[in-house]
Coordinates of C-alpha atoms in Angstrom, one line a residue:
X1 CA 117.1 131.9 104.0
X2 CA 120.0 133.7 102.4
X3 CA 119.1 132.9 98.8
X4 CA 116.3 134.0 96.4
X5 CA 114.1 131.0 95.7
X6 CA 112.5 132.9 92.8
X7 CA 115.8 133.2 90.9
X8 CA 116.5 129.5 91.5
X9 CA 112.9 128.5 90.5
X10 CA 112.8 130.5 87.3
X11 CA 116.3 129.4 86.4
X12 CA 115.1 125.8 86.8
X13 CA 112.5 126.5 84.1
X14 CA 115.3 126.8 81.6
X15 CA 115.4 123.0 82.0
X16 CA 111.8 122.0 82.9
X17 CA 109.5 124.4 81.0
X18 CA 111.6 125.9 78.3
X19 CA 113.6 122.8 77.3
X20 CA 111.4 119.9 78.5
X21 CA 108.0 121.3 77.7
X22 CA 104.6 119.8 77.9
X23 CA 102.3 119.7 74.9
X24 CA 99.1 120.2 77.0
X25 CA 98.5 122.4 80.0
X26 CA 96.9 119.4 81.8
X27 CA 100.5 118.2 82.4
X28 CA 101.9 121.4 83.9
X29 CA 103.1 119.5 87.0
X30 CA 106.1 118.5 84.8
X31 CA 107.1 122.1 84.5
X32 CA 106.3 123.2 88.0
X33 CA 106.7 120.1 90.1
X34 CA 110.2 119.3 88.7
X35 CA 111.3 123.0 89.0
X36 CA 110.0 123.3 92.6
X37 CA 111.8 120.0 93.4
X38 CA 115.0 121.6 92.0
X39 CA 114.7 124.2 94.7
X40 CA 115.0 121.5 97.3
X41 CA 118.0 119.9 95.5
X42 CA 119.6 123.3 95.4
X43 CA 119.3 123.5 99.2
X44 CA 120.7 120.0 99.5
X45 CA 123.7 120.8 97.3
X46 CA 124.5 124.1 99.0
X47 CA 123.4 123.5 102.7
X48 CA 123.1 119.8 103.2
X49 CA 120.4 117.1 103.2
X50 CA 118.8 118.0 106.6
X51 CA 118.2 121.5 105.4
X52 CA 116.7 120.2 102.2
X53 CA 114.3 118.1 104.3
X54 CA 113.3 121.2 106.2
X55 CA 112.8 123.1 103.0
X56 CA 110.6 120.3 101.6
X57 CA 108.6 120.4 104.9
X58 CA 107.9 124.0 104.2
X59 CA 106.7 123.2 100.7
X60 CA 104.3 120.5 102.0
X61 CA 102.4 123.1 104.0
X62 CA 101.1 124.6 100.7
X63 CA 99.6 121.3 99.4
X64 CA 95.8 121.1 99.4
X65 CA 95.0 117.8 97.6
X66 CA 91.7 119.2 96.2
X67 CA 92.0 117.8 92.7
X68 CA 94.1 115.4 90.6
X69 CA 97.6 116.8 89.7
X70 CA 96.9 116.0 86.0
X71 CA 94.1 118.0 84.6
X72 CA 91.6 117.2 81.8
X73 CA 93.3 116.9 78.4
X74 CA 92.7 118.7 75.2
X75 CA 90.9 121.8 76.7
X76 CA 93.9 124.0 77.4
X77 CA 93.3 123.5 81.1
X78 CA 94.4 126.3 83.4
X79 CA 91.7 126.3 86.1
X80 CA 93.7 125.0 89.0
X81 CA 92.2 125.7 92.5
X82 CA 95.5 125.5 94.3
X83 CA 99.3 125.2 93.7
X84 CA 99.6 121.4 94.0
X85 CA 101.2 121.1 90.5
X86 CA 104.1 123.0 92.2
X87 CA 104.3 121.6 95.7
X88 CA 102.7 118.2 95.4
X89 CA 104.7 117.6 92.2
X90 CA 107.8 118.3 94.2
X91 CA 106.8 115.9 97.0
X92 CA 105.9 113.2 94.5
X93 CA 109.5 113.3 93.2
X94 CA 110.9 113.4 96.7
X95 CA 108.8 110.4 97.6
X96 CA 109.9 108.6 94.4
X97 CA 113.5 109.2 95.3
X98 CA 112.9 107.3 98.6
X99 CA 111.0 104.6 96.8
X100 CA 114.0 104.1 94.5
X101 CA 116.2 104.3 97.6
X102 CA 119.4 104.6 95.6
X103 CA 120.7 108.1 95.0
X104 CA 123.1 107.1 92.3
X105 CA 120.2 105.6 90.3
X106 CA 117.9 108.5 91.2
X107 CA 120.1 111.3 90.0
X108 CA 121.0 109.3 86.9
X109 CA 117.3 108.9 86.2
X110 CA 116.7 112.7 86.5
X111 CA 119.5 113.3 84.0
X112 CA 118.3 110.6 81.6
X113 CA 114.8 111.9 81.7
X114 CA 115.9 115.4 80.9
X115 CA 118.3 114.3 78.1
X116 CA 115.5 112.1 76.6
X117 CA 113.0 114.9 76.3
X118 CA 115.0 118.2 76.1
X119 CA 114.0 120.5 73.2
X120 CA 110.8 118.5 72.8
X121 CA 107.2 118.5 74.1
X122 CA 106.2 115.6 76.3
X123 CA 103.3 114.4 78.5
X124 CA 102.6 112.6 81.7
X125 CA 102.0 109.4 79.8
X126 CA 105.5 109.6 78.3
X127 CA 106.9 110.3 81.8
X128 CA 105.2 107.1 83.1
X129 CA 106.4 105.0 80.1
X130 CA 109.9 106.4 80.5
X131 CA 110.0 105.6 84.2
X132 CA 109.1 102.0 83.7
X133 CA 111.5 101.5 80.8
X134 CA 114.4 103.2 82.6
X135 CA 114.0 101.3 85.9
X136 CA 112.7 98.1 84.3
X137 CA 110.0 98.1 86.9
X138 CA 106.3 98.9 86.9
X139 CA 105.7 102.0 89.0
X140 CA 102.4 102.8 87.3
X141 CA 100.2 102.1 90.4
X142 CA 102.4 104.2 92.7
X143 CA 102.5 107.1 90.3
X144 CA 98.9 107.0 89.1
X145 CA 97.7 107.2 92.7
X146 CA 99.6 110.5 93.2
X147 CA 99.0 112.0 89.8
X148 CA 95.4 111.1 89.0
X149 CA 93.7 111.1 92.4
X150 CA 93.6 114.0 94.8
X151 CA 93.7 111.8 97.9
X152 CA 96.9 110.5 99.4
X153 CA 97.5 106.8 100.1
X154 CA 96.9 106.0 103.7
X155 CA 98.9 103.4 105.7
X156 CA 96.3 101.6 107.8
X157 CA 98.1 99.9 110.7
X158 CA 97.7 98.3 114.1
X159 CA 100.3 98.0 116.8
X160 CA 100.4 95.1 119.3
X161 CA 103.0 95.1 122.0
X162 CA 104.3 91.6 122.6
X163 CA 106.6 91.9 125.6
X164 CA 109.7 93.8 124.5
X165 CA 108.7 93.4 120.8
X166 CA 106.2 95.2 118.6
X167 CA 104.0 93.5 116.0
X168 CA 102.9 95.9 113.2
X169 CA 100.0 94.9 111.0
X170 CA 99.4 97.0 107.9
X171 CA 97.9 97.6 104.5
X172 CA 97.5 100.5 102.0
X173 CA 94.2 102.3 101.6
X174 CA 94.3 103.9 98.1
X175 CA 92.2 104.7 95.1
X176 CA 94.4 102.6 92.7
X177 CA 93.7 98.8 93.0
X178 CA 96.7 96.9 94.2
X179 CA 98.6 100.1 95.1
X180 CA 102.0 99.1 96.3
X181 CA 104.8 101.3 97.7
X182 CA 107.6 100.5 100.1
X183 CA 107.8 102.6 103.2
X184 CA 110.3 103.2 106.0
X185 CA 108.8 102.7 109.5
X186 CA 110.1 101.9 113.0
X187 CA 112.0 103.9 115.5
X188 CA 115.3 105.7 115.7
X189 CA 118.1 103.2 115.1
X190 CA 115.5 100.5 114.2
X191 CA 113.9 101.4 111.0
X192 CA 112.8 98.8 108.4
X193 CA 111.4 99.0 104.9
X194 CA 108.0 97.4 104.7
X195 CA 106.1 96.5 101.5
X196 CA 102.4 97.1 102.0
X197 CA 99.9 96.3 99.2
X198 CA 96.4 97.6 99.0
X199 CA 94.0 94.7 99.6
X200 CA 96.5 92.6 101.4
X201 CA 97.2 92.5 105.2
X202 CA 100.8 92.0 106.2
X203 CA 102.7 92.1 109.4
X204 CA 106.3 92.8 110.6
X205 CA 107.8 92.2 114.0
X206 CA 110.2 94.8 115.5
X207 CA 112.5 93.5 118.1
X208 CA 113.0 95.5 121.3
X209 CA 110.6 98.3 120.4
X210 CA 107.9 100.1 122.4
X211 CA 104.8 101.1 120.6
X212 CA 105.2 104.7 121.8
X213 CA 108.4 105.0 119.8
X214 CA 106.9 103.8 116.5
X215 CA 106.7 106.2 113.6
X216 CA 106.3 106.5 109.9
X217 CA 109.0 108.4 108.1
X218 CA 106.7 111.0 106.7
X219 CA 109.7 113.3 106.1
X220 CA 110.6 110.9 103.3
X221 CA 107.2 109.7 102.0
X222 CA 104.1 111.8 101.3
X223 CA 101.4 109.6 102.9
X224 CA 98.7 109.7 105.6
X225 CA 97.9 107.3 108.5
X226 CA 94.8 105.4 109.3
X227 CA 93.6 102.8 111.8
X228 CA 93.5 99.2 110.6

């Protein structure tokens, strides 16, 4: 790495921290998660997308998932047991980018969010409200799972080989009832977006795919796997 991440990170706080500031320490992920994510965007801008994915992968190694990302309110909370408000915050935003699946909309959203709350104090609740208003879509279940629960959503799935084709049955296992998040799965050259919903069992048929080649694109989405 031929750049100083600390300079990039602390420069990022001029935007998220000093300009967009939280009114309660329980929402510190807005300061640290956004700024840590800006490190990955710096890598993408300077070195390319593949290097940014590798940088994000290095960030993921520091996530512990020991506690909710949003702390208890109104107590000046600063008793974090890990650095998830940095690194998990970054991965929530990276995952959200791939949920949106439209970089023009995604980067316009980041700019709009900053412009809306610059030179003010804000909160997680205002972030959630702004997201839904901006995209005109309800992302509450998706974001609440990541922000208010320490555990990750798990894709429970089963693979059945049917000749040359592969039948994939799946659902989400999550804390939030009705959790729904699209996900890219499949194999090189044959990925599809599936739309699992917690509490519902769905299936997708992949033509000309062997089960040994099936994978979940965990470099794009912060999730775990489980057996169905």
